[in-house]
JSON list of C-alpha atoms in Angstrom, two decimals:
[
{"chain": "A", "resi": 1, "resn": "UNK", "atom": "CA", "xyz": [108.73, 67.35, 76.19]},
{"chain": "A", "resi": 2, "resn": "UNK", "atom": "CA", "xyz": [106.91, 69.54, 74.12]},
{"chain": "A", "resi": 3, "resn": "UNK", "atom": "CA", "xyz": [103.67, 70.73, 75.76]},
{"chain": "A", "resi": 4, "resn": "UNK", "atom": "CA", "xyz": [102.21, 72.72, 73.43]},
{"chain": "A", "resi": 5, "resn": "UNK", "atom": "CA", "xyz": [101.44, 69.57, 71.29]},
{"chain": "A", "resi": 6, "resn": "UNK", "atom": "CA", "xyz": [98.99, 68.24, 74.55]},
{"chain": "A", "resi": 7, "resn": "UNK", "atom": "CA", "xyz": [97.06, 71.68, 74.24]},
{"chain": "A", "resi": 8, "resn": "UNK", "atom": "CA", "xyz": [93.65, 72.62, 73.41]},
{"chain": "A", "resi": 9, "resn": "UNK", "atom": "CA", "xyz": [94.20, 76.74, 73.68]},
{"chain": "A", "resi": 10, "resn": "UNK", "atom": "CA", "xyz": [90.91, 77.55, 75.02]},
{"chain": "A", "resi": 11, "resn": "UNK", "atom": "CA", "xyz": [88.49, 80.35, 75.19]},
{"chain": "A", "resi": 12, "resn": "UNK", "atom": "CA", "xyz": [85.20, 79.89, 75.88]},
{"chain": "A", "resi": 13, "resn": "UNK", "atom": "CA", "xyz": [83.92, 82.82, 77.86]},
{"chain": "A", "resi": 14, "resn": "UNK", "atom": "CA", "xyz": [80.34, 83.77, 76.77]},
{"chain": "A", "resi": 15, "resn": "UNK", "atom": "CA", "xyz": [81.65, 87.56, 75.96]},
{"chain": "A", "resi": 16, "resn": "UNK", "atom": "CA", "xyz": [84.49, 86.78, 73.59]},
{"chain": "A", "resi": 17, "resn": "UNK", "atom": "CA", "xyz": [84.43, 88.84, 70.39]},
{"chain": "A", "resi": 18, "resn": "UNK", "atom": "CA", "xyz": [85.29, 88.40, 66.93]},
{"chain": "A", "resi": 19, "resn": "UNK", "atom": "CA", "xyz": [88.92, 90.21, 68.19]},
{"chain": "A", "resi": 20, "resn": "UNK", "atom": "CA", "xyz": [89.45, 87.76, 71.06]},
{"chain": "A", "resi": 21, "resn": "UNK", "atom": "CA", "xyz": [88.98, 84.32, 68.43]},
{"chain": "A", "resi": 22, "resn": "UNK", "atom": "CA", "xyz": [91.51, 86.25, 65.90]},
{"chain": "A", "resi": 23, "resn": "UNK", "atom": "CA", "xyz": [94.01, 86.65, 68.47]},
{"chain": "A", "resi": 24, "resn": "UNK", "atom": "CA", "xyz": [93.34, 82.88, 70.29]},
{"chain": "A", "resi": 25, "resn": "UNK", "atom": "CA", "xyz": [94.08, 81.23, 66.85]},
{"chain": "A", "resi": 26, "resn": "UNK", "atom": "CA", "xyz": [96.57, 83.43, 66.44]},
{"chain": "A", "resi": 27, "resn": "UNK", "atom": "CA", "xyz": [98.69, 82.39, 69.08]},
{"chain": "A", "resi": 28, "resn": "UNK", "atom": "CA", "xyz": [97.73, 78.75, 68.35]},
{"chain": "A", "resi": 29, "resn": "UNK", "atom": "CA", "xyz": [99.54, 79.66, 65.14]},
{"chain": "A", "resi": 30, "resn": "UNK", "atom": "CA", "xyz": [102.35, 81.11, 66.77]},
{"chain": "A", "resi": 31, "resn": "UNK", "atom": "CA", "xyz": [102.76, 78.35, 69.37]},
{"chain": "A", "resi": 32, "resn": "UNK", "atom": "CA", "xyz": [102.00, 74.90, 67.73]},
{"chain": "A", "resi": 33, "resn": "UNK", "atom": "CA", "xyz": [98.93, 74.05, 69.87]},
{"chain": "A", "resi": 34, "resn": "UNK", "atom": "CA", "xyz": [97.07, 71.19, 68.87]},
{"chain": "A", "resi": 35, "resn": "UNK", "atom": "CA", "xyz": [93.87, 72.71, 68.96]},
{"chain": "A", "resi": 36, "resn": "UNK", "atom": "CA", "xyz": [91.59, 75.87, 69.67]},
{"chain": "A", "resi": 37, "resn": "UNK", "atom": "CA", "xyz": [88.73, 74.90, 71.85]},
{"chain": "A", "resi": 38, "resn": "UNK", "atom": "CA", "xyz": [85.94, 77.45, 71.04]},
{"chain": "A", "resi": 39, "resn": "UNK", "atom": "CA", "xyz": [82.04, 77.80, 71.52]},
{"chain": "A", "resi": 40, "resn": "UNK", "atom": "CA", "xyz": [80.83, 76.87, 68.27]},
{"chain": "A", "resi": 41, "resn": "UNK", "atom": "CA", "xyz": [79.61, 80.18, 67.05]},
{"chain": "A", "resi": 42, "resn": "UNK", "atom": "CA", "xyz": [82.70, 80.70, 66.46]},
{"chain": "A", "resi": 43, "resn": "UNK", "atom": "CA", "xyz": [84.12, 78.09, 64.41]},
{"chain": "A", "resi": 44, "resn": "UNK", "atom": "CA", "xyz": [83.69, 80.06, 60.72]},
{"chain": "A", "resi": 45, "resn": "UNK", "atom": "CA", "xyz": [85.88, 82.02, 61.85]},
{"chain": "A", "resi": 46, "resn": "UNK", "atom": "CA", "xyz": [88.62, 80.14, 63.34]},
{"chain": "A", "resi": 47, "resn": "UNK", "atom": "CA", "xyz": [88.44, 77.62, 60.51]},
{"chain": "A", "resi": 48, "resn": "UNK", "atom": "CA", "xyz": [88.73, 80.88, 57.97]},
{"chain": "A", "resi": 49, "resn": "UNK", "atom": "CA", "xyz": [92.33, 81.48, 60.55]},
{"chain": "A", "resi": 50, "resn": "UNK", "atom": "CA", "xyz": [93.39, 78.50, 60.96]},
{"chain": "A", "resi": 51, "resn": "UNK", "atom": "CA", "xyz": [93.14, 77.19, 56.80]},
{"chain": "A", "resi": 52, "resn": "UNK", "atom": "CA", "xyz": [96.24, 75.09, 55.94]},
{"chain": "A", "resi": 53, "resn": "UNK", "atom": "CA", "xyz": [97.42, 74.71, 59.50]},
{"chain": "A", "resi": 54, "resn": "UNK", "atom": "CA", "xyz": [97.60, 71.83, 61.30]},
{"chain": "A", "resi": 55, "resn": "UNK", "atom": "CA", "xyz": [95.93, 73.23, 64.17]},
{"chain": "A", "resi": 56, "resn": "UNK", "atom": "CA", "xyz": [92.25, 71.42, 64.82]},
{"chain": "A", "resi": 57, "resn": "UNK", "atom": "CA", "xyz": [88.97, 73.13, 65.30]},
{"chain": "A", "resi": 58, "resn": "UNK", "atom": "CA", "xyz": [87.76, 71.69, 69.06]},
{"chain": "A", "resi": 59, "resn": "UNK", "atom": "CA", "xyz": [84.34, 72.95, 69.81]},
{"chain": "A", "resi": 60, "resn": "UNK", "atom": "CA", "xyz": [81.71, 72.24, 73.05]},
{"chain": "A", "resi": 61, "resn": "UNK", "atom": "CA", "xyz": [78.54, 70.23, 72.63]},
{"chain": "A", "resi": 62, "resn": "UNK", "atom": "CA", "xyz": [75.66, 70.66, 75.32]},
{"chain": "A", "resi": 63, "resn": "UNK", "atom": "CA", "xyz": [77.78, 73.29, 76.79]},
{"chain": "A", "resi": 64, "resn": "UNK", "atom": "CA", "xyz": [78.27, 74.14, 79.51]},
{"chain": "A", "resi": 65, "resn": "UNK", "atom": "CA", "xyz": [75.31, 72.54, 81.82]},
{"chain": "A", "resi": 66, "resn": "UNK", "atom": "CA", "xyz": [74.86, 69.50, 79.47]},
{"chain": "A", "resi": 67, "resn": "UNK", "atom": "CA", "xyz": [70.94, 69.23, 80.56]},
{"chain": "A", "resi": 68, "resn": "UNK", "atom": "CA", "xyz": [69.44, 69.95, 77.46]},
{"chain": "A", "resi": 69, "resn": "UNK", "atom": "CA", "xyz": [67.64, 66.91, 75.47]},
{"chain": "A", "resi": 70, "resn": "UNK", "atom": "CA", "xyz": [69.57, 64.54, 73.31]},
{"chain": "A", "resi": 71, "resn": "UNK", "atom": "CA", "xyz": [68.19, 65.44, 70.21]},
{"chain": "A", "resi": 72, "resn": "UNK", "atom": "CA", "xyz": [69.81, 69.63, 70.76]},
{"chain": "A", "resi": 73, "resn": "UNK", "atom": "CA", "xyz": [73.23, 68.07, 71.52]},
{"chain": "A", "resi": 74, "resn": "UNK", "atom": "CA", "xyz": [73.16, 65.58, 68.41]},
{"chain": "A", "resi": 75, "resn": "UNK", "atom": "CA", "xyz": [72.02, 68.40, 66.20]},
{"chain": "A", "resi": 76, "resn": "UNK", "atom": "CA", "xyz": [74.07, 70.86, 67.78]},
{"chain": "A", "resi": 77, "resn": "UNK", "atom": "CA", "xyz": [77.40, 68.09, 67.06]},
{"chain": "A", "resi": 78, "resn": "UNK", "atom": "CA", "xyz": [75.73, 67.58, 63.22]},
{"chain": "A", "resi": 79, "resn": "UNK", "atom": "CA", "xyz": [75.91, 71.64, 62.64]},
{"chain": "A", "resi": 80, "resn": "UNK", "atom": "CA", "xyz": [79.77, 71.90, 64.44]},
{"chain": "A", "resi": 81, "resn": "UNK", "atom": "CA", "xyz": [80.80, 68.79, 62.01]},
{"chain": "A", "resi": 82, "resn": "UNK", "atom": "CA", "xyz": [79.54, 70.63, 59.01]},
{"chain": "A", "resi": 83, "resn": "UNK", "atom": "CA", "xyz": [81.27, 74.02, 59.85]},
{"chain": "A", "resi": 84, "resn": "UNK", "atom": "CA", "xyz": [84.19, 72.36, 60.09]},
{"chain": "A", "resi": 85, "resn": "UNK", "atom": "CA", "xyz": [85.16, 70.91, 63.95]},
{"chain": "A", "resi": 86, "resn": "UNK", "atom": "CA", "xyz": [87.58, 68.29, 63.64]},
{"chain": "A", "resi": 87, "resn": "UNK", "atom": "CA", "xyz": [86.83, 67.18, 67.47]},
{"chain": "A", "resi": 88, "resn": "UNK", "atom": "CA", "xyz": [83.99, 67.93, 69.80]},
{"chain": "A", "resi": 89, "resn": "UNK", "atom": "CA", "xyz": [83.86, 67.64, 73.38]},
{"chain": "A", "resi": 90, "resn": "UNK", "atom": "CA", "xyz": [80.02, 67.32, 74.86]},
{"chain": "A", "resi": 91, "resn": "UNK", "atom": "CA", "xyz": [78.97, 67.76, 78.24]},
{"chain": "A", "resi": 92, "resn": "UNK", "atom": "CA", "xyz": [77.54, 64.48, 80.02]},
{"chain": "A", "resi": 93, "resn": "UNK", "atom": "CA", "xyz": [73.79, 64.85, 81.28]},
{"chain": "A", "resi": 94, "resn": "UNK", "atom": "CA", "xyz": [74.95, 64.99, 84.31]},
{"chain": "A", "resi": 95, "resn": "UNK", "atom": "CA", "xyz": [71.74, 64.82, 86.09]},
{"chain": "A", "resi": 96, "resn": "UNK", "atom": "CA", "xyz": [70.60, 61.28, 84.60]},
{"chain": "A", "resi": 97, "resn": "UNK", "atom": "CA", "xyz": [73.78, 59.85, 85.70]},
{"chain": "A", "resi": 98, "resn": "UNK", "atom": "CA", "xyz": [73.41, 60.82, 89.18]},
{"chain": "A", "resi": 99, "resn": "UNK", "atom": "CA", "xyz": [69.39, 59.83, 88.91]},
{"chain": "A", "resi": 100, "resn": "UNK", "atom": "CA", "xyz": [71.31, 56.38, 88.23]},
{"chain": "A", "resi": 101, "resn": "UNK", "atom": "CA", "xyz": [69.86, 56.70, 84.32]},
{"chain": "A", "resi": 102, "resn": "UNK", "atom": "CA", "xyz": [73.13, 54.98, 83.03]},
{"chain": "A", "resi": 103, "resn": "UNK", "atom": "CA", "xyz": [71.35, 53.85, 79.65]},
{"chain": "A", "resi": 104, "resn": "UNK", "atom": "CA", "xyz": [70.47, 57.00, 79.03]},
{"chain": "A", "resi": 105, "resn": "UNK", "atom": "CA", "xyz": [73.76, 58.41, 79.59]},
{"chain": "A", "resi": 106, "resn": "UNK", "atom": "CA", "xyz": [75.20, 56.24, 77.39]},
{"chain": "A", "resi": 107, "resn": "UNK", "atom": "CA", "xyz": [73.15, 56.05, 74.55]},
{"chain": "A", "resi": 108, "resn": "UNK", "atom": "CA", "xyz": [72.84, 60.54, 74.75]},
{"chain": "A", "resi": 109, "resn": "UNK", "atom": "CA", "xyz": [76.39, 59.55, 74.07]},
{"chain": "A", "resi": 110, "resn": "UNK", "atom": "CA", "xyz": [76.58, 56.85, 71.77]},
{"chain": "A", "resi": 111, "resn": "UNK", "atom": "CA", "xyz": [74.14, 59.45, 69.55]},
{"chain": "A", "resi": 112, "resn": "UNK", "atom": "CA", "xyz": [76.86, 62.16, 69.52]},
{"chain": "A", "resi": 113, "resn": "UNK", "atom": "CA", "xyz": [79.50, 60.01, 68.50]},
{"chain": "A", "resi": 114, "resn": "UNK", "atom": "CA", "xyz": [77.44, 58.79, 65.52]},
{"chain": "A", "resi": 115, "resn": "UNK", "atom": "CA", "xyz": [77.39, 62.05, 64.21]},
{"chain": "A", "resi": 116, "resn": "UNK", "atom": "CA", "xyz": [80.86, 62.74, 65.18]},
{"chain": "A", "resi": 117, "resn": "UNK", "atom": "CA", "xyz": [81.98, 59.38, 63.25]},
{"chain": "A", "resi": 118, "resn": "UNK", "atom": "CA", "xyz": [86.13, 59.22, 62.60]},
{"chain": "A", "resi": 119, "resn": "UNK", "atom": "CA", "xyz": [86.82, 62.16, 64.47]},
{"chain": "A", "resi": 120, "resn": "UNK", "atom": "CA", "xyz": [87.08, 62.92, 67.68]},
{"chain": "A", "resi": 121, "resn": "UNK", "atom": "CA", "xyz": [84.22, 63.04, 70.98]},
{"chain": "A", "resi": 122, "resn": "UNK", "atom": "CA", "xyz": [85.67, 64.26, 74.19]},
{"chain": "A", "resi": 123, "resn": "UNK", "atom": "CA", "xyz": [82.88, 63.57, 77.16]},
{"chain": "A", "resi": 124, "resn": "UNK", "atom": "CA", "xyz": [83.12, 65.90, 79.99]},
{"chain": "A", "resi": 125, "resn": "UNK", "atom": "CA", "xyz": [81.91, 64.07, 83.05]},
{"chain": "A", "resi": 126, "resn": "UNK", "atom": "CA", "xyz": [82.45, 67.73, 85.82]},
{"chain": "A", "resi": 127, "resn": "UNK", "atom": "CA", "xyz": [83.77, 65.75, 87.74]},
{"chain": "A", "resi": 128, "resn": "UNK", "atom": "CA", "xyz": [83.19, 68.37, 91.14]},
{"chain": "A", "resi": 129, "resn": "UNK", "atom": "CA", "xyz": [79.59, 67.37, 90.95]},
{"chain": "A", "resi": 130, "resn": "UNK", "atom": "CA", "xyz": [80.53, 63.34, 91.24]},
{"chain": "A", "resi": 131, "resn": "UNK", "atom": "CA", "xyz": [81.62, 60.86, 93.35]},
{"chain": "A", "resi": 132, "resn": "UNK", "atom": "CA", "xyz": [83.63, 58.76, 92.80]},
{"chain": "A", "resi": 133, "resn": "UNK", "atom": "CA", "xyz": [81.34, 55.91, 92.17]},
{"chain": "A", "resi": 134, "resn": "UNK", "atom": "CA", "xyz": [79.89, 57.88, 89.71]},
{"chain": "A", "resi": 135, "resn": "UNK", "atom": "CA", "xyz": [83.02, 58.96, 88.20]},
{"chain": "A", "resi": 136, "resn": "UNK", "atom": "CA", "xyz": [83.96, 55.59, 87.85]},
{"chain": "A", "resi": 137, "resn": "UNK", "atom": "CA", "xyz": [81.04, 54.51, 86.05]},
{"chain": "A", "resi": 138, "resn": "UNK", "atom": "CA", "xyz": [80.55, 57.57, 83.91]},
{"chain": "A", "resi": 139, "resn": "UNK", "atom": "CA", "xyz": [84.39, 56.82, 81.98]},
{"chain": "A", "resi": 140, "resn": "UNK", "atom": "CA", "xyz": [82.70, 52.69, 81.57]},
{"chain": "A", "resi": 141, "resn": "UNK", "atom": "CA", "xyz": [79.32, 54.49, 79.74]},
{"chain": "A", "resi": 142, "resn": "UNK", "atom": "CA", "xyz": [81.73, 56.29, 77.90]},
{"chain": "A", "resi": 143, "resn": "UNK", "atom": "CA", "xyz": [83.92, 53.44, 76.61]},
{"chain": "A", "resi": 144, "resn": "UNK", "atom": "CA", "xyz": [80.87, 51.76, 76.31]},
{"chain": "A", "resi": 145, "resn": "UNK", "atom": "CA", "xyz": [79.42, 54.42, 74.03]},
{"chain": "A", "resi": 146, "resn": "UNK", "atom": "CA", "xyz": [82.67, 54.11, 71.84]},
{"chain": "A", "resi": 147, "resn": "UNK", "atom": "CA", "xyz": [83.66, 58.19, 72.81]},
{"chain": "A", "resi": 148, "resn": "UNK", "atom": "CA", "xyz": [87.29, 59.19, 72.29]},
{"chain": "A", "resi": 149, "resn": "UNK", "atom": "CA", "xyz": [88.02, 60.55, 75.35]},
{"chain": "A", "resi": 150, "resn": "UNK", "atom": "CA", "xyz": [86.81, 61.51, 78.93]},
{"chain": "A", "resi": 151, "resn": "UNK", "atom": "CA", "xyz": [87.61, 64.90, 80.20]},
{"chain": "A", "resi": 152, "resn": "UNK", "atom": "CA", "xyz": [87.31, 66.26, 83.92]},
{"chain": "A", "resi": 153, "resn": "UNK", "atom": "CA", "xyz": [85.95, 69.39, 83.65]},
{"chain": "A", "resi": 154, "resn": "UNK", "atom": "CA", "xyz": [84.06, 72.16, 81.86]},
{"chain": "A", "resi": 155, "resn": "UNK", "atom": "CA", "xyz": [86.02, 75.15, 83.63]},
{"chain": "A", "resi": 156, "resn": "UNK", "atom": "CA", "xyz": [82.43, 76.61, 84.36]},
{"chain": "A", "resi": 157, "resn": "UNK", "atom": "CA", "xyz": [81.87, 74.30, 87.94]},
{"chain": "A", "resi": 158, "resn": "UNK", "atom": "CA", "xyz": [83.22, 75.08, 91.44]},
{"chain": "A", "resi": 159, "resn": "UNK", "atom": "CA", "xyz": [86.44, 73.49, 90.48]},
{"chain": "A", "resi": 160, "resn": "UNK", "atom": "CA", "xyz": [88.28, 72.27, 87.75]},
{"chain": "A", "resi": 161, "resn": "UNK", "atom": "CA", "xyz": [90.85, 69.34, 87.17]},
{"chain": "A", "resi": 162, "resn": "UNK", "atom": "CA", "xyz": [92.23, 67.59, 90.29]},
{"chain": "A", "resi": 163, "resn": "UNK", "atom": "CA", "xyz": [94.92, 64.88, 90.12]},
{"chain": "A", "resi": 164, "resn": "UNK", "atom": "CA", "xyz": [93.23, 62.81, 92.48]},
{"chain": "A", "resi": 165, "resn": "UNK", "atom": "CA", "xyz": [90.18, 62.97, 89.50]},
{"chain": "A", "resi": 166, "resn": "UNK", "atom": "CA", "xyz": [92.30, 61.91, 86.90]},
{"chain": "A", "resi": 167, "resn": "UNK", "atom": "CA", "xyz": [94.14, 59.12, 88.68]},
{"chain": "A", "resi": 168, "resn": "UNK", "atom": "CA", "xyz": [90.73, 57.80, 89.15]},
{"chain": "A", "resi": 169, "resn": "UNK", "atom": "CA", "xyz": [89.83, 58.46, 85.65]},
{"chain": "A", "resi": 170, "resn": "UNK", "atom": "CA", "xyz": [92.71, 56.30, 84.53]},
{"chain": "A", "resi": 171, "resn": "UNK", "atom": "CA", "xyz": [92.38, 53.51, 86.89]},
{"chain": "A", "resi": 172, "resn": "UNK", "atom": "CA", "xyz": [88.38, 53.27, 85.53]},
{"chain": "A", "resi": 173, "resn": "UNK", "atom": "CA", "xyz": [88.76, 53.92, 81.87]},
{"chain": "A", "resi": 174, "resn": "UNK", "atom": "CA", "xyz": [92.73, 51.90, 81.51]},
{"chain": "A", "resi": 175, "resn": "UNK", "atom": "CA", "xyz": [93.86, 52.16, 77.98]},
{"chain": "A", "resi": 176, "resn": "UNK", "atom": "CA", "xyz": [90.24, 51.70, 76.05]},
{"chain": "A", "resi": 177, "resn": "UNK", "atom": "CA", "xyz": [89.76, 55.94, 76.29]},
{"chain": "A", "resi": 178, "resn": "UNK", "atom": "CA", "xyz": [92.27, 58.58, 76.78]},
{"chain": "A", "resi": 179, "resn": "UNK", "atom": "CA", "xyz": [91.93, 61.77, 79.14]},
{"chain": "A", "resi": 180, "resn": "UNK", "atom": "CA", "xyz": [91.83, 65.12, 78.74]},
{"chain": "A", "resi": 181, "resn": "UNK", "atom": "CA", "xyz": [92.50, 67.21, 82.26]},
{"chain": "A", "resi": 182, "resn": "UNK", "atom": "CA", "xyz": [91.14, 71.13, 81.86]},
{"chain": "A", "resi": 183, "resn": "UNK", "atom": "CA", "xyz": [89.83, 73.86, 84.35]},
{"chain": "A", "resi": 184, "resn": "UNK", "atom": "CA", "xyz": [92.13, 75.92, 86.06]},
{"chain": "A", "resi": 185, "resn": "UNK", "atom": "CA", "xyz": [95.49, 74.07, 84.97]},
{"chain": "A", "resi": 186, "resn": "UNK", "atom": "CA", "xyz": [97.55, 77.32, 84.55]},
{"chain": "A", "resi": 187, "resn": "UNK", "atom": "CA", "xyz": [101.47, 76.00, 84.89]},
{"chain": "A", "resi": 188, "resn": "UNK", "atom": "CA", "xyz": [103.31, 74.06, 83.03]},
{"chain": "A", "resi": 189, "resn": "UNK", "atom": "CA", "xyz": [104.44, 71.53, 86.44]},
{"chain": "A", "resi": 190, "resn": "UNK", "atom": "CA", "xyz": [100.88, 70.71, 86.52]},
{"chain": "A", "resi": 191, "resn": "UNK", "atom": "CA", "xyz": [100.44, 69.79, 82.89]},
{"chain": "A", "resi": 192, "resn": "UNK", "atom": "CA", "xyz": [103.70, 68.17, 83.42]},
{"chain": "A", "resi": 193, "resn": "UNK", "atom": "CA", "xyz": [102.12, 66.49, 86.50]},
{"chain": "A", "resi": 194, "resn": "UNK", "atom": "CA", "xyz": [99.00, 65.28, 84.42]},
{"chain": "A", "resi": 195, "resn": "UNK", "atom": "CA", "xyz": [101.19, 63.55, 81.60]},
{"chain": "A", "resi": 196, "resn": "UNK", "atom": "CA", "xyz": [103.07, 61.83, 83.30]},
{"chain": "A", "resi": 197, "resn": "UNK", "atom": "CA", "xyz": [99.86, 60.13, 85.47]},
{"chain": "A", "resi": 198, "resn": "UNK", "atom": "CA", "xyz": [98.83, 59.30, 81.13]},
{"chain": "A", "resi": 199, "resn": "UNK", "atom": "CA", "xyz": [96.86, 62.61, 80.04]},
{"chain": "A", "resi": 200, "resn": "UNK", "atom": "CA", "xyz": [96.77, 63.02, 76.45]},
{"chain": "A", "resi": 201, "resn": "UNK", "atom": "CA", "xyz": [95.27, 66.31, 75.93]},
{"chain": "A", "resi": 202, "resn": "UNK", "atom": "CA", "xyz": [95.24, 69.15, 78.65]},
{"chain": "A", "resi": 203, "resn": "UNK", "atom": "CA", "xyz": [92.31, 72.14, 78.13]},
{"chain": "A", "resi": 204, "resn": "UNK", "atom": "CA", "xyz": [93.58, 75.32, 79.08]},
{"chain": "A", "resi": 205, "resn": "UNK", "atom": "CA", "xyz": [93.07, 79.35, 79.01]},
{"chain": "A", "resi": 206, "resn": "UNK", "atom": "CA", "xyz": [96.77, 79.85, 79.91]},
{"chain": "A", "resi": 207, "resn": "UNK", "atom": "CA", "xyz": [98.35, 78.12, 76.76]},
{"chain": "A", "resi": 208, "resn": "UNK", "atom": "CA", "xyz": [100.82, 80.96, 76.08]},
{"chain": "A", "resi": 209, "resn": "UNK", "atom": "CA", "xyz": [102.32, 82.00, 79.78]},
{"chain": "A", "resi": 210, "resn": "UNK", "atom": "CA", "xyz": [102.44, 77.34, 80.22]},
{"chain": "A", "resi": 211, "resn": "UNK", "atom": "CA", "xyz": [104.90, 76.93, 76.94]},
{"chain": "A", "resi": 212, "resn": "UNK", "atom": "CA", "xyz": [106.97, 80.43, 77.54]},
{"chain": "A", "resi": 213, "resn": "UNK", "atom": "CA", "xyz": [107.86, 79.32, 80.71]},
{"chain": "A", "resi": 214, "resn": "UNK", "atom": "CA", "xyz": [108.30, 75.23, 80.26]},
{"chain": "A", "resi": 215, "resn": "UNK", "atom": "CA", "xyz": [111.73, 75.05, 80.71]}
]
């Protein structure tokens, strides 16, 4: 199987230069990625790189805390989807959903995905700070918003991606919204691991060393 075409080659570190994007797309370029997932200051610039490729733009909405008000993340999403972003994932409000403010939730998301329209909304639920009630019904507000995909993790929590998140993740959302597993996934037996539970798009900082050593 070819992993590279599961990958969103990420860097989001808050210190990444000018020099760090050029050489991230760069190796998207040189590996077949399917995306670079970058804050979205820097998507000029990748989408300047990555011109007549068929590597997508990915950038982060409400990122990485997702607390801020509705209205910041849907104009933050309208400004990404003018510069270019082919897919956006967005950070659930985390809080309301554990306040037991489902509407909210879903609606913060239905919002986002207007803007988004065609393309692609990822929803990152960080999944370290639920349980698994609240797991379960964070990927049904997210189906019910009409959002792409749910994804476990911002990288920037205690933990990342667990299998035992995404299994869950699948059994809540079934086929109506695919999964995307990131945050600390480093090897390519664990991005193995989460395709063959039904991940369709794995978010990683370790793109390169996963491929070069697949076989």
């Amino acid at each position: 199987m070819h992993l590279e075409n599961f990958i969103d080659h990420t860097l989001l570190r808050p210190t990444a230069t000018g020099k760090d994007i050029i050489q991230l797309c760069t190796e998207a370029l040189n590996y077949n990625f399917y995306g670079v997932c970058i804050n979205g200051c820097h998507l000029p610039l990748a989408k300047d790189l990555l011109k007549d490729s068929k590597v997508k733009l990915v950038s982060v909405v409400g990122f990485p805390l997702g607390s801020m008000s509705t209205k910041a993340k849907v104009n933050e999403a309208m400004v990404y989807m003018e510069q270019g972003a082919h897919e956006l994932d967005m950070v659930l409000n985390v809080g309301w959903l554990r306040s037991g403010d489902y509407m909210a939730v879903q609606e913060e998301i239905r919002q986002v995905k207007e803007v988004v329209g065609n393309n692609v909304l990822k929803v990152i639920l960080e999944t370290c700070y639920l349980t698994d009630t609240e797991i379960i019904t964070a990927c049904k507000l997210a189906v019910n918003a009409k959002a792409d995909f749910v994804k476990t993790s911002t990288g920037f929590g205690p933990r990342g991606a667990s299998i035992e998140d995404v299994i869950l993740m699948k059994k809540a959302a079934g086929n109506r919204i695919k999964i995307k597993a990131s945050g600390g996934i480093k090897d390519a037996v664990t991005v193995q691991n989460y395709i063959d539970l039904g991940v369709a798009r794995i978010g990683t900082s370790s793109g390169v060393a996963i491929v070069v050593n697949q076989n």
